[in-house]
CSV table of C-alpha atoms in Angstrom, one decimal:
chain,number,residue,atom,x,y,z
A,1,UNK,CA,11.6,-1.0,16.4
A,2,UNK,CA,12.5,0.5,13.1
A,3,UNK,CA,15.3,1.8,11.5
A,4,UNK,CA,15.9,5.2,12.3
A,5,UNK,CA,18.5,8.3,11.5
A,6,UNK,CA,18.4,9.0,15.5
A,7,UNK,CA,16.7,12.5,14.7
A,8,UNK,CA,13.6,11.8,17.1
A,9,UNK,CA,11.7,10.3,13.4
A,10,UNK,CA,10.3,7.1,14.7
A,11,UNK,CA,9.1,5.6,10.9
A,12,UNK,CA,11.1,3.4,9.0
A,13,UNK,CA,14.0,4.9,7.3
A,14,UNK,CA,13.5,2.6,4.8
A,15,UNK,CA,10.8,0.3,3.1
A,16,UNK,CA,10.7,-2.1,2.8
A,17,UNK,CA,14.4,-3.6,3.6
A,18,UNK,CA,14.7,-7.6,2.6
A,19,UNK,CA,17.9,-9.6,3.6
A,20,UNK,CA,20.2,-12.5,1.5
A,21,UNK,CA,22.0,-15.1,3.8
A,22,UNK,CA,24.2,-17.5,1.6
A,23,UNK,CA,23.9,-20.8,2.7
A,24,UNK,CA,25.5,-22.9,0.1
A,25,UNK,CA,29.2,-23.7,1.3
A,26,UNK,CA,30.9,-27.2,1.7
A,27,UNK,CA,32.1,-26.5,5.3
A,28,UNK,CA,34.8,-27.9,4.7
A,29,UNK,CA,37.4,-26.2,7.4
A,30,UNK,CA,34.2,-27.9,10.0
A,31,UNK,CA,35.1,-31.5,8.7
A,32,UNK,CA,32.5,-33.7,8.8
A,33,UNK,CA,29.8,-34.2,5.9
A,34,UNK,CA,26.7,-31.9,6.9
A,35,UNK,CA,27.7,-28.7,5.7
A,36,UNK,CA,27.9,-26.3,9.1
A,37,UNK,CA,24.6,-24.3,8.6
A,38,UNK,CA,23.1,-27.4,8.6
A,39,UNK,CA,24.5,-29.1,11.4
A,40,UNK,CA,22.1,-29.3,14.9
A,41,UNK,CA,22.6,-26.4,18.0
A,42,UNK,CA,20.5,-28.0,20.5
A,43,UNK,CA,18.8,-30.1,18.4
A,44,UNK,CA,17.8,-27.7,15.8
A,45,UNK,CA,20.1,-26.3,12.9
A,46,UNK,CA,22.0,-23.2,12.7
A,47,UNK,CA,20.6,-21.7,9.8
A,48,UNK,CA,17.0,-22.3,11.3
A,49,UNK,CA,18.5,-19.7,14.3
A,50,UNK,CA,19.8,-17.1,11.5
A,51,UNK,CA,16.5,-17.2,10.2
A,52,UNK,CA,14.4,-16.5,13.6
A,53,UNK,CA,16.7,-14.0,14.6
A,54,UNK,CA,15.9,-11.6,10.9
A,55,UNK,CA,12.0,-12.6,11.2
A,56,UNK,CA,12.2,-11.2,15.0
A,57,UNK,CA,12.6,-7.8,13.4
A,58,UNK,CA,8.9,-6.7,11.8
A,59,UNK,CA,10.7,-3.9,9.0
A,60,UNK,CA,12.1,-6.4,7.4
A,61,UNK,CA,9.7,-8.1,4.3
A,62,UNK,CA,11.6,-10.7,2.8
A,63,UNK,CA,14.3,-13.5,3.9
A,64,UNK,CA,16.3,-14.8,0.9
A,65,UNK,CA,17.7,-18.0,1.6
A,66,UNK,CA,20.6,-19.4,-0.8
A,67,UNK,CA,21.3,-23.0,-0.5
A,68,UNK,CA,23.3,-25.3,-2.8
A,69,UNK,CA,20.8,-28.1,-5.4
A,70,UNK,CA,21.6,-30.6,-3.0
A,71,UNK,CA,20.3,-28.7,0.2
A,72,UNK,CA,16.8,-27.3,-1.2
A,73,UNK,CA,14.7,-29.8,0.0
A,74,UNK,CA,16.5,-30.0,3.3
A,75,UNK,CA,16.0,-26.5,3.8
A,76,UNK,CA,12.2,-26.8,3.0
A,77,UNK,CA,11.6,-28.7,5.9
A,78,UNK,CA,13.7,-26.7,8.0
A,79,UNK,CA,11.1,-23.6,7.4
A,80,UNK,CA,8.2,-26.4,7.9
A,81,UNK,CA,9.3,-27.7,10.7
A,82,UNK,CA,10.1,-25.0,13.1
A,83,UNK,CA,7.2,-22.2,11.1
A,84,UNK,CA,9.5,-20.0,9.6
A,85,UNK,CA,7.6,-17.0,7.6
A,86,UNK,CA,8.6,-14.6,4.9
A,87,UNK,CA,11.2,-17.3,3.6
A,88,UNK,CA,12.3,-17.2,0.0
A,89,UNK,CA,14.3,-20.8,-1.0
A,90,UNK,CA,16.7,-19.7,-3.6
A,91,UNK,CA,19.6,-21.9,-5.7
A,92,UNK,CA,22.8,-21.3,-5.4
A,93,UNK,CA,25.8,-20.7,-7.8
A,94,UNK,CA,29.3,-22.2,-7.6
A,95,UNK,CA,30.6,-19.6,-5.6
A,96,UNK,CA,29.6,-17.0,-2.7
A,97,UNK,CA,29.2,-14.4,-5.2
A,98,UNK,CA,27.3,-16.2,-7.8
A,99,UNK,CA,24.8,-17.3,-5.1
A,100,UNK,CA,24.7,-13.8,-3.6
A,101,UNK,CA,23.7,-12.5,-6.8
A,102,UNK,CA,21.2,-15.4,-7.4
A,103,UNK,CA,19.5,-14.1,-4.5
A,104,UNK,CA,19.4,-10.9,-5.8
A,105,UNK,CA,17.8,-11.8,-9.0
A,106,UNK,CA,14.4,-13.1,-7.2
A,107,UNK,CA,13.6,-9.1,-6.8
A,108,UNK,CA,14.2,-8.1,-10.8
A,109,UNK,CA,13.7,-11.7,-13.1
A,110,UNK,CA,11.2,-14.3,-12.8
A,111,UNK,CA,13.9,-17.5,-13.2
A,112,UNK,CA,14.5,-17.3,-10.0
A,113,UNK,CA,11.0,-17.6,-8.4
A,114,UNK,CA,8.0,-18.3,-9.0
A,115,UNK,CA,6.9,-14.5,-8.1
A,116,UNK,CA,8.5,-11.3,-8.2
A,117,UNK,CA,9.2,-10.1,-4.6
A,118,UNK,CA,9.0,-6.3,-3.9
A,119,UNK,CA,12.2,-4.7,-5.0
A,120,UNK,CA,13.9,-3.9,-1.7
A,121,UNK,CA,15.0,0.1,-1.6
A,122,UNK,CA,18.0,-1.6,0.7
A,123,UNK,CA,19.6,-5.1,1.4
A,124,UNK,CA,20.9,-6.6,3.6
A,125,UNK,CA,23.4,-9.3,3.0
A,126,UNK,CA,24.4,-11.6,5.9
A,127,UNK,CA,26.2,-15.1,6.7
A,128,UNK,CA,23.7,-17.5,7.8
A,129,UNK,CA,25.9,-18.8,9.9
A,130,UNK,CA,26.5,-15.9,12.5
A,131,UNK,CA,23.0,-16.9,13.9
A,132,UNK,CA,23.7,-14.4,17.0
A,133,UNK,CA,23.3,-10.8,15.0
A,134,UNK,CA,21.5,-8.5,17.2
A,135,UNK,CA,18.3,-5.6,15.9
A,136,UNK,CA,20.3,-2.9,17.1
A,137,UNK,CA,23.8,-3.0,14.4
A,138,UNK,CA,21.1,-4.5,11.5
A,139,UNK,CA,19.8,-0.7,11.8
A,140,UNK,CA,22.8,0.5,12.0
A,141,UNK,CA,23.8,-0.2,8.7
A,142,UNK,CA,20.8,0.2,7.3
A,143,UNK,CA,20.8,3.7,8.0
A,144,UNK,CA,24.2,3.6,6.8
A,145,UNK,CA,23.7,2.2,3.8
A,146,UNK,CA,20.5,4.8,2.8
A,147,UNK,CA,22.6,7.7,3.3
A,148,UNK,CA,25.8,6.3,1.7
A,149,UNK,CA,25.3,3.8,-0.7
A,150,UNK,CA,26.3,1.0,1.1
A,151,UNK,CA,27.9,-0.1,5.1
A,152,UNK,CA,29.3,-2.9,6.7
A,153,UNK,CA,30.3,-3.6,9.9
A,154,UNK,CA,33.7,-4.0,11.3
A,155,UNK,CA,35.7,-5.2,14.2
A,156,UNK,CA,39.4,-4.9,16.0
A,157,UNK,CA,42.0,-7.3,14.7
A,158,UNK,CA,42.4,-10.0,17.2
A,159,UNK,CA,46.1,-10.7,15.0
A,160,UNK,CA,48.4,-9.1,13.5
A,161,UNK,CA,48.9,-9.3,9.5
A,162,UNK,CA,51.7,-10.2,7.7
A,163,UNK,CA,52.8,-10.7,4.1
A,164,UNK,CA,55.3,-13.4,3.5
A,165,UNK,CA,57.9,-13.2,0.8
A,166,UNK,CA,58.7,-15.9,-2.8
A,167,UNK,CA,60.7,-17.7,-0.4
A,168,UNK,CA,58.9,-18.4,2.3
A,169,UNK,CA,59.8,-15.3,4.8
A,170,UNK,CA,58.4,-12.4,6.3
A,171,UNK,CA,58.6,-9.5,4.4
A,172,UNK,CA,56.4,-6.8,6.2
A,173,UNK,CA,53.8,-6.6,8.4
A,174,UNK,CA,50.6,-4.0,8.8
A,175,UNK,CA,50.3,-1.6,11.4
A,176,UNK,CA,47.1,-3.4,13.4
A,177,UNK,CA,45.5,-0.2,15.2
A,178,UNK,CA,44.9,1.1,11.2
A,179,UNK,CA,43.3,-2.3,9.8
A,180,UNK,CA,40.1,-3.5,11.0
A,181,UNK,CA,37.9,-7.4,10.3
A,182,UNK,CA,35.4,-7.2,7.8
A,183,UNK,CA,32.2,-8.3,9.4
A,184,UNK,CA,28.8,-9.2,8.8
A,185,UNK,CA,26.3,-7.9,8.4
A,186,UNK,CA,26.6,-5.9,5.4
A,187,UNK,CA,23.7,-3.4,3.4
A,188,UNK,CA,23.7,-1.9,0.2
A,189,UNK,CA,21.3,0.4,-2.0
A,190,UNK,CA,19.5,-2.4,-3.7
A,191,UNK,CA,20.2,-0.7,-7.3
A,192,UNK,CA,23.8,-0.2,-6.6
A,193,UNK,CA,24.5,-3.8,-5.3
A,194,UNK,CA,22.9,-5.3,-8.3
A,195,UNK,CA,24.2,-3.0,-11.0
A,196,UNK,CA,27.9,-4.1,-9.1
A,197,UNK,CA,26.5,-8.1,-9.4
A,198,UNK,CA,25.7,-7.5,-13.4
A,199,UNK,CA,29.5,-5.3,-13.9
A,200,UNK,CA,31.4,-7.8,-12.2
A,201,UNK,CA,33.8,-10.0,-13.8
A,202,UNK,CA,33.8,-13.6,-13.7
A,203,UNK,CA,37.1,-13.3,-12.2
A,204,UNK,CA,35.3,-11.8,-9.3
A,205,UNK,CA,32.7,-13.8,-9.1
A,206,UNK,CA,34.9,-16.7,-8.5
A,207,UNK,CA,37.3,-16.0,-6.3
A,208,UNK,CA,36.2,-12.5,-4.3
A,209,UNK,CA,35.0,-12.6,-1.1
A,210,UNK,CA,33.9,-8.7,-0.3
A,211,UNK,CA,30.6,-7.3,-1.2
A,212,UNK,CA,31.5,-4.3,-0.3
A,213,UNK,CA,34.5,-4.0,-2.3
A,214,UNK,CA,32.2,-4.9,-5.2
A,215,UNK,CA,30.2,-1.9,-4.8
A,216,UNK,CA,33.5,0.6,-4.6
A,217,UNK,CA,34.8,-1.2,-8.1
A,218,UNK,CA,32.1,-1.0,-10.1
A,219,UNK,CA,29.9,1.6,-8.7
A,220,UNK,CA,32.3,4.1,-7.1
A,221,UNK,CA,30.2,3.5,-3.5
A,222,UNK,CA,32.4,4.0,-0.7
A,223,UNK,CA,30.9,2.4,2.5
A,224,UNK,CA,30.1,3.6,5.5
A,225,UNK,CA,31.8,1.2,8.3
A,226,UNK,CA,29.6,0.6,11.3
A,227,UNK,CA,31.5,-0.5,14.7
A,228,UNK,CA,30.1,-4.4,15.5
A,229,UNK,CA,29.9,-6.4,18.3
A,230,UNK,CA,32.0,-9.1,19.7
A,231,UNK,CA,29.0,-11.3,19.3
A,232,UNK,CA,28.8,-10.8,15.3
A,233,UNK,CA,31.4,-14.1,15.1
A,234,UNK,CA,30.7,-16.5,12.2
A,235,UNK,CA,30.9,-20.5,13.5
A,236,UNK,CA,33.7,-21.5,11.2
A,237,UNK,CA,34.9,-24.7,12.8
A,238,UNK,CA,33.7,-27.8,15.0
A,239,UNK,CA,34.6,-25.6,18.2
A,240,UNK,CA,32.9,-22.6,17.2
A,241,UNK,CA,29.9,-25.4,16.8
A,242,UNK,CA,30.6,-25.9,20.8
A,243,UNK,CA,30.9,-22.3,21.5
A,244,UNK,CA,27.2,-21.2,20.0
A,245,UNK,CA,25.2,-24.3,22.0
A,246,UNK,CA,26.8,-22.9,24.8
A,247,UNK,CA,25.9,-19.8,24.4
A,248,UNK,CA,22.2,-20.4,23.4
A,249,UNK,CA,22.0,-23.0,26.2
A,250,UNK,CA,23.0,-19.9,28.5
A,251,UNK,CA,20.6,-17.8,26.9
A,252,UNK,CA,17.8,-19.8,26.9
A,253,UNK,CA,18.3,-20.2,31.1
A,254,UNK,CA,18.5,-16.9,31.9
A,255,UNK,CA,14.9,-15.8,30.6
A,256,UNK,CA,11.4,-15.9,32.3
A,257,UNK,CA,8.2,-15.4,31.5
A,258,UNK,CA,5.6,-14.4,34.3
A,259,UNK,CA,2.5,-14.4,33.6
A,260,UNK,CA,-0.9,-13.1,35.6
A,261,UNK,CA,-4.4,-12.6,35.4
A,262,UNK,CA,-5.8,-9.5,36.2
A,263,UNK,CA,-7.3,-10.3,39.6
A,264,UNK,CA,-5.3,-7.9,42.1
A,265,UNK,CA,-3.9,-11.1,44.0
A,266,UNK,CA,-2.3,-12.7,41.3
A,267,UNK,CA,-0.7,-9.5,40.0
A,268,UNK,CA,0.7,-8.8,43.5
A,269,UNK,CA,2.0,-12.2,43.4
A,270,UNK,CA,3.4,-11.4,39.7
A,271,UNK,CA,5.2,-8.0,40.7
A,272,UNK,CA,6.6,-9.8,43.5
A,273,UNK,CA,8.3,-12.4,41.7
A,274,UNK,CA,9.5,-9.9,39.0
A,275,UNK,CA,10.8,-8.0,41.1
A,276,UNK,CA,13.3,-10.4,43.2
A,277,UNK,CA,14.0,-12.3,39.7
A,278,UNK,CA,14.8,-8.7,37.6
A,279,UNK,CA,18.6,-8.2,38.7
A,280,UNK,CA,19.2,-12.3,38.5
A,281,UNK,CA,17.6,-12.8,34.9
A,282,UNK,CA,15.8,-11.5,32.1
A,283,UNK,CA,12.5,-11.1,32.9
A,284,UNK,CA,9.4,-10.6,31.5
A,285,UNK,CA,6.0,-9.7,32.6
A,286,UNK,CA,2.8,-9.7,31.2
A,287,UNK,CA,-0.9,-9.2,33.3
A,288,UNK,CA,-3.6,-10.3,31.2
A,289,UNK,CA,-6.7,-12.4,30.7
A,290,UNK,CA,-5.7,-15.0,28.4
A,291,UNK,CA,-9.1,-15.3,26.5
A,292,UNK,CA,-8.8,-11.4,25.9
A,293,UNK,CA,-5.5,-10.9,24.6
A,294,UNK,CA,-2.2,-13.4,23.0
A,295,UNK,CA,-0.6,-11.1,21.4
A,296,UNK,CA,1.7,-10.2,23.6
A,297,UNK,CA,2.8,-13.7,24.3
A,298,UNK,CA,3.0,-14.6,21.0
A,299,UNK,CA,5.7,-12.7,20.3
A,300,UNK,CA,7.5,-13.5,23.2
A,301,UNK,CA,7.4,-17.2,22.7
A,302,UNK,CA,8.4,-16.9,18.7
A,303,UNK,CA,11.0,-15.2,20.5
A,304,UNK,CA,12.5,-18.5,21.8
A,305,UNK,CA,11.2,-18.4,25.8
A,306,UNK,CA,11.4,-21.4,27.4
A,307,UNK,CA,10.5,-20.6,31.0
A,308,UNK,CA,7.3,-19.4,32.1
A,309,UNK,CA,5.7,-18.7,35.2
A,310,UNK,CA,1.5,-18.7,35.4
A,311,UNK,CA,0.5,-17.2,38.7
A,312,UNK,CA,-3.6,-17.9,38.2
A,313,UNK,CA,-6.7,-17.9,41.0
A,314,UNK,CA,-7.1,-22.0,41.2
A,315,UNK,CA,-10.2,-21.6,39.8
A,316,UNK,CA,-9.0,-21.3,36.4
A,317,UNK,CA,-5.2,-22.0,36.9
A,318,UNK,CA,-5.4,-25.0,35.1
A,319,UNK,CA,-7.8,-23.5,32.4
A,320,UNK,CA,-5.5,-20.9,32.1
A,321,UNK,CA,-2.5,-23.4,32.0
A,322,UNK,CA,-3.9,-25.2,28.7
A,323,UNK,CA,-4.4,-22.2,27.0
A,324,UNK,CA,-0.4,-21.6,27.2
A,325,UNK,CA,0.5,-25.3,26.6
A,326,UNK,CA,-1.5,-25.4,23.3
A,327,UNK,CA,0.1,-21.5,22.4
A,328,UNK,CA,3.6,-23.4,22.8
A,329,UNK,CA,2.4,-26.4,21.1
A,330,UNK,CA,1.5,-24.5,18.3
A,331,UNK,CA,4.8,-22.9,18.4
A,332,UNK,CA,6.7,-25.6,17.3
A,333,UNK,CA,9.0,-24.5,20.3
A,334,UNK,CA,8.9,-27.5,22.2
A,335,UNK,CA,10.4,-29.4,19.9
A,336,UNK,CA,13.7,-27.5,19.9
A,337,UNK,CA,14.5,-27.5,24.0
A,338,UNK,CA,12.4,-28.6,26.8
A,339,UNK,CA,9.8,-25.9,28.2
A,340,UNK,CA,9.8,-25.0,31.8
A,341,UNK,CA,6.3,-23.7,32.9
A,342,UNK,CA,5.6,-23.5,37.0
A,343,UNK,CA,1.8,-23.0,37.7
A,344,UNK,CA,1.5,-20.6,40.5
A,345,UNK,CA,-2.5,-21.1,42.1
A,346,UNK,CA,-3.9,-19.1,44.6
A,347,UNK,CA,-6.4,-20.6,47.2
A,348,UNK,CA,-7.1,-17.6,48.8
A,349,UNK,CA,-10.5,-17.7,50.9
A,350,UNK,CA,-12.2,-17.9,54.7
A,351,UNK,CA,-12.0,-21.8,55.4
A,352,UNK,CA,-8.7,-23.4,53.9
A,353,UNK,CA,-8.8,-27.4,53.8
A,354,UNK,CA,-6.6,-29.1,53.5
A,355,UNK,CA,-8.3,-32.4,51.6
A,356,UNK,CA,-8.9,-29.6,49.0
A,357,UNK,CA,-5.1,-28.9,48.7
A,358,UNK,CA,-4.6,-32.1,48.1
A,359,UNK,CA,-7.2,-32.5,45.5
A,360,UNK,CA,-6.0,-29.2,43.5
A,361,UNK,CA,-2.4,-30.9,44.0
A,362,UNK,CA,-3.4,-34.8,42.6
A,363,UNK,CA,-5.0,-32.5,39.5
A,364,UNK,CA,-1.8,-30.5,38.7
A,365,UNK,CA,0.2,-33.8,38.4
A,366,UNK,CA,-2.1,-35.5,36.0
A,367,UNK,CA,-1.8,-32.4,33.5
A,368,UNK,CA,2.2,-32.4,34.0
A,369,UNK,CA,2.2,-36.1,33.0
A,370,UNK,CA,0.0,-35.6,30.2
A,371,UNK,CA,1.9,-32.9,28.7
A,372,UNK,CA,5.5,-34.1,29.6
A,373,UNK,CA,5.4,-36.4,26.3
A,374,UNK,CA,4.5,-32.7,24.2
A,375,UNK,CA,8.7,-32.0,25.9
A,376,UNK,CA,6.6,-29.2,28.2
A,377,UNK,CA,7.3,-30.2,31.8
A,378,UNK,CA,5.1,-28.5,34.0
A,379,UNK,CA,5.2,-27.7,37.9
A,380,UNK,CA,2.8,-27.0,40.2
A,381,UNK,CA,2.8,-24.5,43.6
A,382,UNK,CA,-0.4,-24.2,45.1
A,383,UNK,CA,-0.3,-21.4,47.8
A,384,UNK,CA,-3.2,-21.2,50.2
A,385,UNK,CA,-4.0,-18.1,52.7
A,386,UNK,CA,-6.5,-17.8,55.0
A,387,UNK,CA,-8.8,-14.1,55.6
A,388,UNK,CA,-9.3,-13.2,58.8
A,389,UNK,CA,-12.1,-11.3,59.6
A,390,UNK,CA,-11.3,-8.4,61.9
A,391,UNK,CA,-13.1,-8.3,64.6
């Protein structure tokens, strides 16, 4: 999907689009020694999930992660371990705004990168601790930013905002229906937000928190406000980490990829599986010969699918299941969470042999034992079907 204006034009609305992820916070409100963006959720740092959410979007050209100086090596190891692409690490400043400014400078100043990256037309600014952002809202703020110069996601206020007087008593309250909570992501024409930061006073750089306000104050750019979804929330407190873990676990268990070869029997079984499961969970179905085309399956794996069903003729089942295992191992996906792979082997012939069936099951068992150490759990199902000749 590429951002479009809604007029039916399938071309990208902007080329290129970059993302700046400030990830230099200390996590004081979370408590503990580890900043929240580096806390493990299902064994994986939170920032890695956010980077992955951006990586899935083909029209994002560069992902700039801004971290505190003491966390640069940590971030490098995360990128290497989880195979992240298109990522540039930048040393952060002492405040959020100074860190974002440093992230923008990689497109204009050699001081902040080994080489200048291509300056984007639009830049997205998003929090590293908001991992559940979807492509739809990112596309909407990008399109709105191209038209208005700046755009940001908003949500209804949950609580009423009040102001206290000097004596600590209630002074006044705001009418909640008239106000919205500013959320992330936000998007800007690069030249506008960069100029705003260049003109920004030290006071705003040190104490400000709202990027849209800088565009308005220094560039007279009125941002378009885009209604966001409930999944834009930010991990701030320890309880939020538990909520994030629950969401990720639920997501992993609610999707499966059914892989079949092109043979009629396997394709039919795969179709029946898809039809029976699609009302309960998210099902991706692929009908292909793994020896010819891996691209679709690679995209599904990179999207963090952890459940697979391979339906094949028994003559080639182990070989083709091994190809899936090889792709999973190269992706590093099993490092994060156990992968379940069910190998369905079809034995369709005129002569069905129980002893041959047991031999096939023994082969599956050995194969499963061999790959278990890679955190891939293989289960075998042998379906024997006797073809009866018509008289």
